[in-house]
Amino acid sequence: MKNLLSPIKIGSIELRNRVIMAPLTRSRSNREGIPNDLMRQYYEQRASAGLIISEATNISPMGVGYLNTPGIWTQEQIEGWKPITQAVHNKNGRIYLQLWHTGRSSHPDFHGGEFTVSASAINSGGQVNTYDGLKDKEPPRTLDISEIEDTIDDYVKAAKNAIEAGFDGVEIHGANGYLIDQFICSGSNVRNDKYGGSIENRCRFGLEVVAAISKAIGSDRTAIRLSPSGTFNGMFDETPVETFSYMIDKLNEYNLAYLHIMEPYAPPGKTYIPQDSYLQDREVTQYFRNIYKGNLMTNSGFNIDEANDYISNGIADMVAFGKLMIANPDLVERIENNANLNDWDVKTFYSGGEKGYIDYSFLND
Ligand code: PHB
């Protein structure tokens, strides 16, 4: 029977196990988004995971919306990532880059005072942590058709840069109320052109990004993450089950490395706001397993036993762990040895520096 420790093939590579490091914003980069040696140590420590998915990484200046997050649009950023992918590969690990455009979940301060961009000019509400402290979000500006095409080009360039930087593939961030999700959901998209209105039109942007990246670097190195019950970042969809059933069924056409689905989730310090029409906790992966034909990864608050159950029952093929991976660099070895797990410290998730980043203990420390 399969479990977390069974190998799996995704695209054309084999993963040693199904213990996946979830994409985690840790804000240890600099303002220019250039990865550094501290990040190299952090990822290298976690190389025994079947696959590391990098923290969300900005595809373009317009994509930026969080403090000290890395990028993948300049040569300096590419060069900064190279020692990281090399270090993971030297330990026989695998690493994907997560491609991020925050859209309206940003602030004009990150863009020289210019509007943020989105599918429509609808403010999500809430606040953004800027370099000058917390500020209220402001209404975004609507992307026109030629800008949508340019943004798809930015995704493609970023994916190619990721391959140049040595990543094994890319995961498109289509979840959590960022740009692609803003197009998908009716609460943030009231366009009346081919990118808005019907479910088909709202899913078009995300699917075009998937198609363009698949063409540029191969669908076997392309993956996507979705949050079909997501309400974080002010998200809402009138018919979430229908919307995401369409999107996920369409993804079957691409033969992707995997689809990464999130169960209901709120980031540290936030509370998840359930909606009646949404699939509830632990219904999501099960529901979409019946639609998606390829490798399915799930995530959000799983413990080890639950994750093993999901894999042995075939509900998911892989499970991504966030907090457990932060606190246990050798999570795989701990699972192998049935060892105790370290607790995580929320206070150091985004605080910068070594503390709570590269100083969690290993089993034989
Ligand atoms: C966060 O930094 O809180 C964050 C970033 C990316 C996500 C979700 C949360 O997808």
Coordinates of C-alpha atoms and ligand atoms in Angstrom, one line a residue:
M1 CA 0.0 0.0 0.0
K2 CA 1.3 3.5 -0.9
N3 CA 2.1 6.0 1.8
L4 CA 4.1 9.3 2.3
L5 CA 7.4 7.4 1.8
S6 CA 6.5 5.8 -1.5
P7 CA 8.3 7.3 -4.6
I8 CA 6.2 8.9 -7.4
K9 CA 6.8 10.2 -10.9
I10 CA 5.7 13.7 -11.7
G11 CA 6.3 14.7 -15.3
S12 CA 9.6 13.2 -16.3
I13 CA 11.2 13.2 -12.8
E14 CA 10.9 10.8 -10.0
L15 CA 10.4 12.0 -6.4
R16 CA 11.9 10.0 -3.6
N17 CA 8.8 10.4 -1.5
R18 CA 5.5 12.2 -1.3
V19 CA 6.4 14.5 1.5
I20 CA 6.2 17.9 -0.2
M21 CA 7.5 21.2 1.1
A22 CA 4.6 23.7 0.6
P23 CA 5.3 27.1 -0.9
L24 CA 6.0 29.4 2.1
T25 CA 6.5 33.1 2.2
R26 CA 9.3 33.7 4.6
S27 CA 10.4 37.3 3.7
R28 CA 14.2 36.7 4.0
S29 CA 15.0 38.1 0.6
N30 CA 16.0 41.8 0.1
R31 CA 14.0 44.6 -1.4
E32 CA 15.4 43.8 -4.9
G33 CA 14.1 40.2 -4.6
I34 CA 17.5 38.6 -4.9
P35 CA 17.8 35.3 -3.1
N36 CA 20.8 34.9 -0.7
D37 CA 22.9 32.4 1.2
L38 CA 20.6 32.3 4.2
M39 CA 17.8 31.0 1.9
R40 CA 20.3 28.5 0.4
Q41 CA 20.9 27.1 3.8
Y42 CA 17.1 26.9 4.6
Y43 CA 16.2 25.1 1.4
E44 CA 19.3 22.8 1.5
Q45 CA 18.3 21.7 5.1
R46 CA 15.0 20.6 3.7
A47 CA 16.3 18.8 0.5
S48 CA 15.1 15.3 1.7
A49 CA 11.5 16.3 1.0
G50 CA 10.2 14.5 -2.2
L51 CA 9.8 18.0 -3.7
I52 CA 10.4 21.5 -2.4
I53 CA 8.1 24.1 -3.8
S54 CA 9.8 27.5 -3.4
E55 CA 8.2 30.4 -1.6
A56 CA 5.9 32.4 -3.9
T57 CA 8.2 34.3 -6.3
N58 CA 7.3 37.5 -8.1
I59 CA 7.3 37.2 -11.9
S60 CA 7.5 41.0 -12.6
P61 CA 7.8 44.3 -10.7
M62 CA 4.0 44.6 -11.0
G63 CA 3.6 41.2 -9.4
V64 CA 5.2 42.3 -6.1
G65 CA 2.9 42.7 -3.1
Y66 CA 4.8 41.5 0.0
L67 CA 7.9 42.6 1.8
N68 CA 11.3 41.0 1.0
T69 CA 9.9 38.4 -1.3
P70 CA 12.1 37.0 -4.1
G71 CA 11.7 37.6 -7.8
I72 CA 12.6 35.8 -11.0
W73 CA 12.6 38.5 -13.6
T74 CA 16.2 39.9 -13.4
Q75 CA 19.5 38.2 -14.2
E76 CA 20.6 39.0 -10.6
Q77 CA 17.6 37.1 -9.2
I78 CA 18.3 34.2 -11.5
E79 CA 21.9 34.1 -10.4
G80 CA 20.8 34.3 -6.7
W81 CA 18.6 31.2 -7.2
K82 CA 21.3 29.1 -8.8
P83 CA 23.2 28.1 -5.6
I84 CA 19.9 27.2 -4.1
T85 CA 18.8 24.8 -6.8
Q86 CA 22.4 23.4 -7.0
A87 CA 22.5 22.8 -3.2
V88 CA 19.2 20.9 -3.3
H89 CA 20.2 18.9 -6.3
N90 CA 23.6 18.0 -4.7
K91 CA 21.5 16.3 -2.0
N92 CA 19.4 14.5 -4.6
G93 CA 16.5 16.7 -3.9
R94 CA 14.0 18.3 -6.3
I95 CA 12.8 21.9 -6.4
Y96 CA 10.0 23.7 -8.2
L97 CA 9.6 27.5 -8.3
Q98 CA 6.2 29.0 -7.5
L99 CA 5.3 31.8 -9.9
W100 CA 3.4 34.7 -8.3
H101 CA 1.6 37.8 -9.3
T102 CA -0.3 39.4 -6.4
G103 CA -2.5 41.6 -8.5
R104 CA -4.8 43.7 -6.3
S105 CA -3.4 42.0 -3.1
S106 CA -0.6 44.5 -3.2
H107 CA -0.3 48.2 -2.6
P108 CA 0.6 51.3 -4.7
D109 CA 3.7 51.7 -2.4
F110 CA 5.2 48.7 -4.1
H111 CA 4.7 50.3 -7.5
G112 CA 6.0 53.9 -7.1
G113 CA 2.5 55.0 -6.1
E114 CA 0.8 53.6 -9.2
F115 CA -2.4 51.6 -9.0
T116 CA -2.2 47.8 -8.5
V117 CA -3.8 45.8 -11.3
S118 CA -6.5 43.2 -11.4
A119 CA -9.3 41.6 -13.5
S120 CA -11.6 44.4 -12.4
A121 CA -11.4 47.6 -10.3
I122 CA -12.7 46.0 -7.1
N123 CA -11.0 46.6 -3.8
S124 CA -10.6 43.4 -1.8
G125 CA -10.5 45.4 1.4
G126 CA -8.0 44.6 4.2
Q127 CA -4.5 45.8 4.7
V128 CA -1.1 45.3 3.2
N129 CA 2.2 45.3 5.1
T130 CA 4.3 47.9 3.2
Y131 CA 7.9 49.0 4.0
D132 CA 6.2 51.9 5.8
G133 CA 3.9 49.7 7.9
L134 CA 0.3 48.4 7.5
K135 CA -1.8 50.4 5.0
D136 CA -5.3 49.9 3.7
K137 CA -5.6 48.3 0.3
E138 CA -6.7 50.6 -2.5
P139 CA -8.9 49.8 -5.6
P140 CA -6.9 48.2 -8.4
R141 CA -6.9 49.3 -12.0
T142 CA -8.4 47.0 -14.7
L143 CA -5.9 45.3 -17.0
D144 CA -6.8 45.8 -20.6
I145 CA -6.4 43.0 -23.2
S146 CA -2.9 44.0 -24.4
E147 CA -1.8 44.2 -20.8
I148 CA -3.2 40.7 -20.1
E149 CA -1.2 39.4 -23.0
D150 CA 1.9 41.1 -21.7
T151 CA 1.3 39.6 -18.3
I152 CA 1.1 36.1 -19.9
D153 CA 4.5 36.9 -21.5
D154 CA 5.8 37.8 -18.1
Y155 CA 4.7 34.4 -16.7
V156 CA 6.4 32.7 -19.6
K157 CA 9.7 34.7 -19.2
A158 CA 9.6 33.9 -15.5
A159 CA 9.1 30.2 -16.2
K160 CA 12.0 30.2 -18.6
N161 CA 14.2 32.1 -16.1
A162 CA 13.3 29.5 -13.5
I163 CA 14.6 26.7 -15.7
E164 CA 17.7 28.8 -16.4
A165 CA 18.1 29.1 -12.6
G166 CA 18.1 25.3 -12.3
F167 CA 14.6 24.6 -11.1
D168 CA 13.0 21.2 -12.0
G169 CA 9.8 22.9 -12.9
V170 CA 7.3 25.6 -11.9
E171 CA 4.1 25.8 -10.0
I172 CA 1.8 28.6 -11.1
H173 CA 0.2 30.3 -8.1
G174 CA -3.5 30.2 -9.0
A175 CA -4.7 30.3 -5.4
N176 CA -5.3 32.5 -2.4
G177 CA -6.7 35.6 -4.0
Y178 CA -3.8 36.5 -6.2
L179 CA -4.0 37.6 -9.8
I180 CA -5.1 34.3 -11.5
D181 CA -7.7 33.7 -8.7
Q182 CA -8.9 37.3 -9.1
F183 CA -9.8 36.4 -12.7
I184 CA -11.4 33.1 -11.8
C185 CA -13.8 34.2 -9.1
S186 CA -16.9 36.2 -9.8
G187 CA -16.5 38.5 -6.7
S188 CA -13.4 40.0 -8.2
N189 CA -14.1 39.8 -12.0
V190 CA -17.0 41.7 -13.5
R191 CA -15.4 42.2 -17.0
N192 CA -17.6 42.0 -20.0
D193 CA -14.9 40.9 -22.5
K194 CA -13.6 37.4 -23.2
Y195 CA -11.9 37.3 -19.8
G196 CA -15.1 37.9 -17.7
G197 CA -18.7 37.0 -17.3
S198 CA -19.1 33.2 -17.9
I199 CA -17.1 30.7 -15.9
E200 CA -15.3 29.8 -19.2
N201 CA -14.3 33.4 -19.7
R202 CA -13.2 33.9 -16.1
C203 CA -11.0 30.7 -16.3
R204 CA -9.5 31.8 -19.6
F205 CA -6.6 33.9 -18.2
G206 CA -5.3 31.1 -15.9
L207 CA -5.7 28.5 -18.6
E208 CA -3.8 30.7 -21.1
V209 CA -1.0 31.0 -18.6
V210 CA -1.0 27.2 -18.2
A211 CA -0.9 26.7 -22.0
A212 CA 1.8 29.3 -22.6
I213 CA 4.1 28.0 -19.9
S214 CA 3.5 24.4 -20.9
K215 CA 4.5 25.3 -24.5
A216 CA 7.6 27.2 -23.4
I217 CA 9.1 24.7 -20.9
G218 CA 7.0 21.6 -21.3
S219 CA 3.8 20.5 -19.5
D220 CA 5.9 17.9 -17.7
R221 CA 7.6 20.7 -15.8
T222 CA 4.4 22.8 -15.3
A223 CA 2.0 22.6 -12.3
I224 CA -0.7 24.8 -10.8
R225 CA -2.1 25.5 -7.3
L226 CA -5.7 26.3 -6.8
S227 CA -7.8 27.1 -3.7
P228 CA -11.4 26.2 -4.7
S229 CA -12.8 27.1 -1.2
G230 CA -10.6 30.1 -0.6
T231 CA -11.9 33.2 1.1
F232 CA -8.5 34.7 2.0
N233 CA -7.7 38.2 0.5
G234 CA -11.4 39.0 0.2
M235 CA -12.2 36.2 -2.3
F236 CA -15.8 35.1 -3.2
D237 CA -17.3 33.2 -6.0
E238 CA -21.1 32.8 -6.5
T239 CA -20.8 29.2 -7.8
P240 CA -17.5 27.9 -6.5
V241 CA -18.1 24.2 -7.1
E242 CA -19.1 24.8 -10.7
T243 CA -16.4 27.3 -11.3
F244 CA -13.6 25.1 -10.1
S245 CA -15.1 21.9 -11.6
Y246 CA -14.8 23.6 -15.0
M247 CA -11.3 24.9 -14.4
I248 CA -10.0 21.6 -13.1
D249 CA -11.6 19.5 -15.8
K250 CA -10.0 21.8 -18.4
L251 CA -6.6 21.2 -16.7
N252 CA -6.9 17.5 -17.7
E253 CA -6.1 18.6 -21.2
Y254 CA -2.5 19.7 -20.4
N255 CA -0.9 16.6 -18.8
L256 CA 0.7 18.7 -16.1
A257 CA 3.2 17.5 -13.6
Y258 CA 0.6 17.9 -10.9
L259 CA -2.4 19.9 -9.6
H260 CA -2.0 21.3 -6.1
I261 CA -5.3 21.8 -4.3
M262 CA -5.7 23.6 -1.0
E263 CA -8.3 22.7 1.6
P264 CA -9.9 25.7 3.3
Y265 CA -7.0 27.8 4.6
A266 CA -6.2 31.1 6.3
P267 CA -2.6 32.3 6.8
P268 CA -1.1 32.7 10.2
G269 CA -2.9 35.3 12.3
K270 CA -6.0 35.2 10.0
T271 CA -9.2 33.3 10.4
Y272 CA -10.9 31.3 7.6
I273 CA -14.4 32.6 6.9
P274 CA -16.5 29.7 5.6
Q275 CA -19.3 30.2 3.0
D276 CA -22.3 28.0 2.9
S277 CA -22.0 27.3 -0.9
Y278 CA -18.4 26.3 -0.5
L279 CA -17.0 22.8 -0.1
Q280 CA -16.0 22.6 3.6
D281 CA -12.9 21.4 5.3
R282 CA -11.6 18.1 4.0
E283 CA -14.3 17.9 1.3
V284 CA -12.3 19.7 -1.3
T285 CA -9.6 17.3 -2.4
Q286 CA -12.0 14.3 -2.3
Y287 CA -14.5 16.2 -4.5
F288 CA -11.9 17.2 -7.2
R289 CA -10.2 13.8 -7.1
N290 CA -13.2 12.6 -9.1
I291 CA -12.6 15.3 -11.8
Y292 CA -8.8 15.5 -12.0
K293 CA -7.1 12.6 -13.8
G294 CA -3.4 13.4 -13.2
N295 CA -1.2 13.6 -10.1
L296 CA -3.0 15.4 -7.3
M297 CA -1.3 17.1 -4.4
T298 CA -3.2 18.4 -1.4
N299 CA -2.4 20.8 1.4
S300 CA -3.5 22.7 4.5
G301 CA -3.1 21.5 8.0
F302 CA -2.6 17.8 7.4
N303 CA -0.9 15.7 10.1
I304 CA 1.2 12.7 9.2
D305 CA -1.5 10.0 9.9
E306 CA -4.1 11.9 7.9
A307 CA -1.7 12.4 5.0
N308 CA -0.8 8.7 4.9
D309 CA -4.6 7.9 4.9
Y310 CA -5.2 10.2 2.0
I311 CA -2.4 8.6 0.0
S312 CA -3.3 5.0 0.8
N313 CA -7.0 5.7 0.0
G314 CA -6.0 7.3 -3.3
I315 CA -7.7 10.7 -2.4
A316 CA -4.3 12.5 -3.0
D317 CA -1.0 11.3 -4.5
M318 CA 1.1 13.8 -2.5
V319 CA 0.7 16.0 0.5
A320 CA 2.4 19.3 1.0
F321 CA 3.3 20.4 4.5
G322 CA 3.9 24.0 5.5
K323 CA 4.3 24.5 9.2
L324 CA 5.6 21.0 9.8
M325 CA 8.3 21.6 7.2
I326 CA 9.3 25.0 8.7
A327 CA 9.8 23.4 12.1
N328 CA 11.2 20.0 10.9
P329 CA 13.9 20.3 8.3
D330 CA 14.3 16.6 8.4
L331 CA 10.6 15.8 8.4
V332 CA 11.1 12.8 6.1
E333 CA 13.7 11.2 8.4
R334 CA 11.3 11.9 11.4
I335 CA 8.5 10.1 9.5
E336 CA 10.8 7.2 8.7
N337 CA 11.8 6.9 12.3
N338 CA 8.3 7.7 13.8
A339 CA 10.1 10.4 15.8
N340 CA 8.7 13.4 17.7
L341 CA 8.1 16.5 15.7
N342 CA 9.3 20.0 16.6
D343 CA 6.7 22.7 17.2
W344 CA 6.8 25.8 15.0
D345 CA 7.0 29.4 16.2
V346 CA 4.6 31.7 14.4
K347 CA 6.4 34.8 15.5
T348 CA 9.4 34.1 13.3
F349 CA 7.5 33.1 10.1
Y350 CA 8.0 36.4 8.4
S351 CA 10.4 38.2 10.8
G352 CA 13.6 38.0 8.8
G353 CA 16.9 36.6 9.9
E354 CA 18.2 33.2 11.0
K355 CA 15.9 32.8 14.0
G356 CA 13.1 30.4 13.3
Y357 CA 14.5 29.9 9.8
I358 CA 17.6 27.8 9.8
D359 CA 17.9 27.0 13.5
Y360 CA 15.2 24.3 14.0
S361 CA 16.9 21.1 15.3
F362 CA 17.5 17.9 13.4
L363 CA 16.9 14.5 14.9
N364 CA 20.5 13.8 15.7
D365 CA 21.5 17.3 16.9
Ligands
PHB1 C1 1.4 35.2 3.0 O1 2.6 35.7 3.0 O2 0.7 35.3 4.0 C2 0.9 34.4 1.9 C3 1.6 34.4 0.7 C4 1.2 33.7 -0.3 C5 0.0 32.9 -0.1 C6 -0.7 32.9 1.0 C7 -0.2 33.7 2.1 O3 -0.4 32.2 -1.1

